[in-house]
Amino acid sequence: MPDTDLHRPCLAPLRAAAEAAELAQAVSGLVSIDRCRLADTDPLAPLARSIARSMTEAGLTVHHCARYHPLYRLGRVCLLAVPAGLAYGRAGIAVCRTVHSLLLLDWDRYGTYTGTQQAMNTALGGVLRAFGYLVTPFGSGGAGS
């Protein structure tokens, strides 16, 4: 049988399932300002899910923002719903990158830690703008909303 008669399997269903699982994991980590799971009925939930989808599509990993979560120390994108009144009077989603906690083990590298966090948050702002989101700096960590 010539090589031209062999067909490669279609991997689209496998890719779609993997992407759906990754998005479901990202959405499961969405929290509100009180660090509780973001309820589906929360007015910010659709925006948070949309941003989580965009971050996942961009190849970034969204994780649970709680410091006690085992994956927190790895450094990933954190989304946090901020109600109106706390974000300069407007509601929004704070998006920031948590830096790998290994940088904090050496206090002599604290400048590296803060510089890395600021650079990553600036890059996240660029990614959000590329997806068409309005980005406003929020807080000293450089989170966008």
GROMACS .gro file of C-alpha atoms in nm:
model
  145
    1MET     CA    1   0.000   0.000   0.000
    2PRO     CA    2   0.154   0.334  -0.099
    3ASP     CA    3   0.207   0.600   0.166
    4THR     CA    4  -0.051   0.823  -0.002
    5ASP     CA    5  -0.323   0.572   0.088
    6LEU     CA    6  -0.261   0.608   0.462
    7HIS     CA    7  -0.476   0.863   0.638
    8ARG     CA    8  -0.378   1.046   0.950
    9PRO     CA    9  -0.633   1.030   1.228
   10CYS     CA   10  -0.833   1.342   1.299
   11LEU     CA   11  -0.719   1.483   1.632
   12ALA     CA   12  -0.979   1.761   1.644
   13PRO     CA   13  -1.210   1.579   1.892
   14LEU     CA   14  -0.916   1.504   2.122
   15ARG     CA   15  -0.798   1.866   2.107
   16ALA     CA   16  -1.150   1.995   2.173
   17ALA     CA   17  -1.188   1.769   2.478
   18ALA     CA   18  -0.851   1.880   2.618
   19GLU     CA   19  -0.936   2.247   2.565
   20ALA     CA   20  -1.278   2.202   2.729
   21ALA     CA   21  -1.116   2.034   3.031
   22GLU     CA   22  -0.857   2.311   3.064
   23LEU     CA   23  -1.124   2.580   3.044
   24ALA     CA   24  -1.341   2.397   3.299
   25GLN     CA   25  -1.045   2.385   3.536
   26ALA     CA   26  -0.979   2.757   3.484
   27VAL     CA   27  -1.343   2.849   3.549
   28SER     CA   28  -1.355   2.632   3.862
   29GLY     CA   29  -1.085   2.853   4.015
   30LEU     CA   30  -1.271   3.182   3.975
   31VAL     CA   31  -1.325   3.357   4.307
   32SER     CA   32  -1.481   3.672   4.443
   33ILE     CA   33  -1.310   3.937   4.654
   34ASP     CA   34  -1.387   3.737   4.970
   35ARG     CA   35  -1.195   3.441   4.817
   36CYS     CA   36  -1.511   3.230   4.790
   37ARG     CA   37  -1.593   3.049   4.466
   38LEU     CA   38  -1.755   3.291   4.221
   39ALA     CA   39  -2.124   3.204   4.198
   40ASP     CA   40  -2.274   3.152   3.853
   41THR     CA   41  -2.535   3.415   3.946
   42ASP     CA   42  -2.274   3.680   4.026
   43PRO     CA   43  -2.303   3.971   3.777
   44LEU     CA   44  -1.926   3.949   3.714
   45ALA     CA   45  -1.932   3.573   3.639
   46PRO     CA   46  -1.981   3.606   3.259
   47LEU     CA   47  -1.691   3.853   3.231
   48ALA     CA   48  -1.471   3.636   3.454
   49ARG     CA   49  -1.548   3.327   3.243
   50SER     CA   50  -1.476   3.521   2.924
   51ILE     CA   51  -1.139   3.640   3.055
   52ALA     CA   52  -1.056   3.289   3.179
   53ARG     CA   53  -1.132   3.157   2.829
   54SER     CA   54  -0.913   3.424   2.670
   55MET     CA   55  -0.623   3.353   2.905
   56THR     CA   56  -0.655   2.979   2.835
   57GLU     CA   57  -0.668   3.041   2.459
   58ALA     CA   58  -0.352   3.252   2.491
   59GLY     CA   59  -0.177   2.953   2.649
   60LEU     CA   60  -0.175   3.088   3.003
   61THR     CA   61  -0.285   2.880   3.299
   62VAL     CA   62  -0.552   3.021   3.529
   63HIS     CA   63  -0.546   2.882   3.882
   64HIS     CA   64  -0.707   2.907   4.222
   65CYS     CA   65  -0.584   3.229   4.380
   66ALA     CA   66  -0.599   3.106   4.737
   67ARG     CA   67  -0.255   3.081   4.897
   68TYR     CA   68  -0.350   2.747   5.056
   69HIS     CA   69  -0.419   2.586   4.717
   70PRO     CA   70  -0.136   2.343   4.625
   71LEU     CA   71  -0.088   2.494   4.277
   72TYR     CA   72  -0.063   2.853   4.405
   73ARG     CA   73   0.314   2.832   4.453
   74LEU     CA   74   0.373   2.751   4.085
   75GLY     CA   75   0.290   3.101   3.968
   76ARG     CA   76   0.001   3.136   3.727
   77VAL     CA   77  -0.271   3.382   3.624
   78CYS     CA   78  -0.516   3.474   3.898
   79LEU     CA   79  -0.861   3.624   3.828
   80LEU     CA   80  -1.050   3.793   4.108
   81ALA     CA   81  -1.398   3.947   4.081
   82VAL     CA   82  -1.398   4.294   4.239
   83PRO     CA   83  -1.741   4.447   4.311
   84ALA     CA   84  -1.823   4.812   4.248
   85GLY     CA   85  -1.692   5.043   4.516
   86LEU     CA   86  -1.360   4.865   4.563
   87ALA     CA   87  -1.227   4.923   4.212
   88TYR     CA   88  -1.248   5.300   4.193
   89GLY     CA   89  -1.628   5.277   4.200
   90ARG     CA   90  -1.649   5.031   3.909
   91ALA     CA   91  -1.688   4.655   3.915
   92GLY     CA   92  -1.442   4.442   3.724
   93ILE     CA   93  -1.207   4.148   3.720
   94ALA     CA   94  -0.859   4.191   3.866
   95VAL     CA   95  -0.611   3.990   3.658
   96CYS     CA   96  -0.260   3.934   3.788
   97ARG     CA   97   0.023   3.687   3.768
   98THR     CA   98   0.130   3.521   4.089
   99VAL     CA   99   0.505   3.481   4.081
  100HIS     CA  100   0.662   3.145   4.152
  101SER     CA  101   0.712   3.143   4.528
  102LEU     CA  102   1.066   3.008   4.500
  103LEU     CA  103   1.174   3.368   4.440
  104LEU     CA  104   1.053   3.451   4.791
  105LEU     CA  105   1.276   3.192   4.957
  106ASP     CA  106   1.575   3.424   4.922
  107TRP     CA  107   1.502   3.771   5.062
  108ASP     CA  108   1.806   3.903   4.879
  109ARG     CA  109   1.606   3.845   4.560
  110TYR     CA  110   1.299   4.041   4.671
  111GLY     CA  111   1.372   4.303   4.403
  112THR     CA  112   1.376   4.025   4.143
  113TYR     CA  113   1.045   3.899   4.281
  114THR     CA  114   0.872   4.238   4.258
  115GLY     CA  115   1.028   4.317   3.921
  116THR     CA  116   0.916   3.984   3.780
  117GLN     CA  117   0.564   4.033   3.911
  118GLN     CA  118   0.540   4.382   3.762
  119ALA     CA  119   0.676   4.266   3.424
  120MET     CA  120   0.433   3.974   3.409
  121ASN     CA  121   0.135   4.192   3.502
  122THR     CA  122   0.233   4.442   3.233
  123ALA     CA  123   0.247   4.157   2.981
  124LEU     CA  124  -0.095   4.034   3.096
  125GLY     CA  125  -0.233   4.383   3.030
  126GLY     CA  126  -0.105   4.355   2.674
  127VAL     CA  127  -0.268   4.014   2.631
  128LEU     CA  128  -0.599   4.146   2.765
  129ARG     CA  129  -0.585   4.445   2.529
  130ALA     CA  130  -0.512   4.211   2.236
  131PHE     CA  131  -0.837   4.027   2.319
  132GLY     CA  132  -1.024   4.358   2.325
  133TYR     CA  133  -1.070   4.407   2.699
  134LEU     CA  134  -1.056   4.752   2.857
  135VAL     CA  135  -0.758   4.746   3.095
  136THR     CA  136  -0.724   4.981   3.390
  137PRO     CA  137  -0.432   4.944   3.634
  138PHE     CA  138  -0.556   4.840   3.978
  139GLY     CA  139  -0.356   4.828   4.299
  140SER     CA  140   0.015   4.827   4.363
  141GLY     CA  141   0.065   4.480   4.212
  142GLY     CA  142  -0.030   4.607   3.869
  143ALA     CA  143  -0.343   4.396   3.827
  144GLY     CA  144  -0.573   4.495   3.541
  145SER     CA  145  -0.949   4.514   3.564
   0.00000   0.00000   0.00000
